CSV table of C-alpha atoms in Angstrom, one decimal:
chain,number,residue,atom,x,y,z
Y,28,MET,CA,5.9,-9.5,-11.5
Y,29,ASN,CA,6.1,-13.1,-10.4
Y,30,SER,CA,2.5,-14.0,-9.2
Y,31,GLN,CA,4.0,-16.3,-6.4
Y,32,CYS,CA,5.6,-13.5,-4.5
Y,33,ALA,CA,4.8,-9.9,-3.7
Y,34,ARG,CA,6.9,-6.8,-4.2
Y,35,SER,CA,7.3,-4.7,-1.1
Y,36,MET,CA,9.0,-1.6,0.1
Y,37,GLU,CA,9.5,0.2,3.5
Y,38,VAL,CA,8.5,4.0,3.7
Y,39,THR,CA,9.4,6.3,6.4
Y,40,VAL,CA,6.4,8.5,6.6
Y,41,THR,CA,8.4,11.6,7.5
Y,42,ASP,CA,10.2,11.2,4.2
Y,43,GLN,CA,7.4,10.1,1.8
Y,44,ARG,CA,3.6,10.0,2.0
Y,45,PRO,CA,2.4,6.2,1.9
Y,46,SER,CA,-0.2,7.2,-0.7
Y,47,MET,CA,2.5,8.5,-3.1
Y,48,ALA,CA,4.8,5.5,-2.4
Y,49,ILE,CA,1.8,3.1,-3.4
Y,50,VAL,CA,1.2,4.9,-6.6
Y,51,ASP,CA,5.1,4.9,-7.3
Y,52,LEU,CA,5.3,1.2,-6.7
Y,53,ILE,CA,2.3,0.4,-8.8
Y,54,ALA,CA,3.6,2.5,-11.6
Y,55,ARG,CA,7.1,0.8,-11.6
Y,56,GLU,CA,5.6,-2.6,-11.2
Y,57,SER,CA,3.3,-2.2,-14.1
Y,58,GLY,CA,5.6,-0.2,-16.3
Y,59,THR,CA,3.0,2.6,-16.4
Y,60,ASP,CA,3.3,6.3,-15.9
Y,61,PRO,CA,2.0,7.3,-12.6
Y,62,ILE,CA,-0.2,10.0,-14.3
Y,63,GLU,CA,-1.8,7.3,-16.4
Y,64,LEU,CA,-2.9,5.3,-13.4
Y,65,GLU,CA,-6.5,5.6,-12.1
Y,66,PRO,CA,-6.5,8.2,-9.3
Y,67,LEU,CA,-5.9,6.5,-5.9
Y,68,TYR,CA,-8.7,8.4,-4.4
Y,69,ASN,CA,-11.1,6.3,-6.6
Y,70,VAL,CA,-10.1,3.5,-4.5
Y,71,ILE,CA,-9.3,4.8,-1.1
Y,72,ASP,CA,-8.9,8.3,0.6
Y,73,PRO,CA,-5.3,9.1,0.3
Y,74,ASP,CA,-5.3,11.7,3.1
Y,75,MET,CA,-7.0,9.1,5.4
Y,76,LEU,CA,-4.3,6.5,4.4
Y,77,ASP,CA,-1.4,9.0,5.2
Y,78,SER,CA,-2.9,10.3,8.4
Y,79,LEU,CA,-3.5,6.6,9.7
Y,80,CYS,CA,0.1,5.9,8.9
Y,81,GLU,CA,1.4,9.1,10.6
Y,82,SER,CA,-0.6,8.6,13.8
Y,83,SER,CA,-0.1,6.7,16.9
Y,84,SER,CA,-3.7,5.5,16.6
Y,85,GLY,CA,-2.8,1.9,17.0
Y,86,PHE,CA,-2.8,1.3,13.2
Y,87,THR,CA,-1.5,-2.2,12.3
Y,88,SER,CA,-2.6,-2.8,8.7
Y,89,LEU,CA,-4.9,-1.9,5.8
Y,90,GLU,CA,-5.6,-4.0,2.6
Y,91,PHE,CA,-7.2,-2.9,-0.7
Y,92,THR,CA,-7.1,-3.6,-4.5
Y,93,TYR,CA,-5.6,-0.7,-6.7
Y,94,HIS,CA,-4.7,-1.2,-10.4
Y,95,GLY,CA,-5.2,-4.9,-10.4
Y,96,ARG,CA,-2.9,-5.6,-7.4
Y,97,ASN,CA,-3.6,-6.4,-3.9
Y,98,VAL,CA,-2.1,-3.7,-1.8
Y,99,THR,CA,-1.2,-4.3,1.9
Y,100,VAL,CA,0.0,-1.3,4.1
Y,101,ARG,CA,1.5,-2.6,7.5
Y,102,ALA,CA,2.8,-0.5,10.3
Y,103,ASP,CA,6.4,-1.5,11.4
Y,104,SER,CA,6.8,-1.3,15.0
Y,105,GLN,CA,10.4,-0.4,14.8
Y,106,PRO,CA,10.7,2.5,14.0
Y,107,GLU,CA,7.2,3.6,14.6
Y,108,GLU,CA,7.2,6.1,11.7
Y,109,THR,CA,7.8,3.2,9.1
Y,110,VAL,CA,5.3,1.3,7.1
Y,111,GLU,CA,5.7,-1.6,4.8
Y,112,ILE,CA,3.9,-1.6,1.5
Y,113,SER,CA,3.4,-5.0,-0.3
Y,114,LEU,CA,1.9,-5.8,-3.7
Y,115,ALA,CA,0.4,-9.1,-4.7
Y,116,GLU,CA,-1.3,-10.3,-7.8
Y,117,PRO,CA,-5.1,-10.9,-7.5
Y,118,GLY,CA,-5.6,-14.3,-6.2
Y,119,THR,CA,-2.3,-14.5,-4.3
Y,120,VAL,CA,-1.5,-13.6,-0.9
Y,121,ALA,CA,1.2,-11.1,0.2
Y,122,GLU,CA,3.5,-12.6,2.7
Y,123,GLY,CA,2.5,-12.3,6.2
Y,124,THR,CA,-1.1,-11.6,5.5
Y,125,SER,CA,-4.4,-13.6,5.5
Y,126,ASP,CA,-6.0,-14.7,2.1
Y,127,VAL,CA,-9.0,-12.2,2.5
Y,128,PHE,CA,-8.5,-8.7,1.0
Y,129,ASN,CA,-10.8,-6.0,1.9
Y,130,THR,CA,-10.9,-2.0,1.8
Y,131,GLU,CA,-11.5,-1.6,5.6
Y,132,SER,CA,-8.7,-0.7,7.8
Y,133,THR,CA,-8.0,-3.1,10.7
Y,134,ILE,CA,-7.4,-0.5,13.4
């Protein structure tokens, strides 16, 4: 992956759980079998992540580090049930995000 740009994908939460989409995207980008990755729950609660993305709680974005990548999950206003997942190498910034990455949601 080019360290100057982030990989991203849009996920419709009614079709795929965002937590699973993150694992799939990381596995593809790193060329690793998803089974061999550290469990996502060691970094963030997958059920909480999925429920934030599925609710109308005012969720806008969440940033955390997983498998050596900065992961940004952003709610897409159109349609409401779509989220964008972006990956960036450590030390780089995913397009449209600040240069500070944390593990707390920005609800």
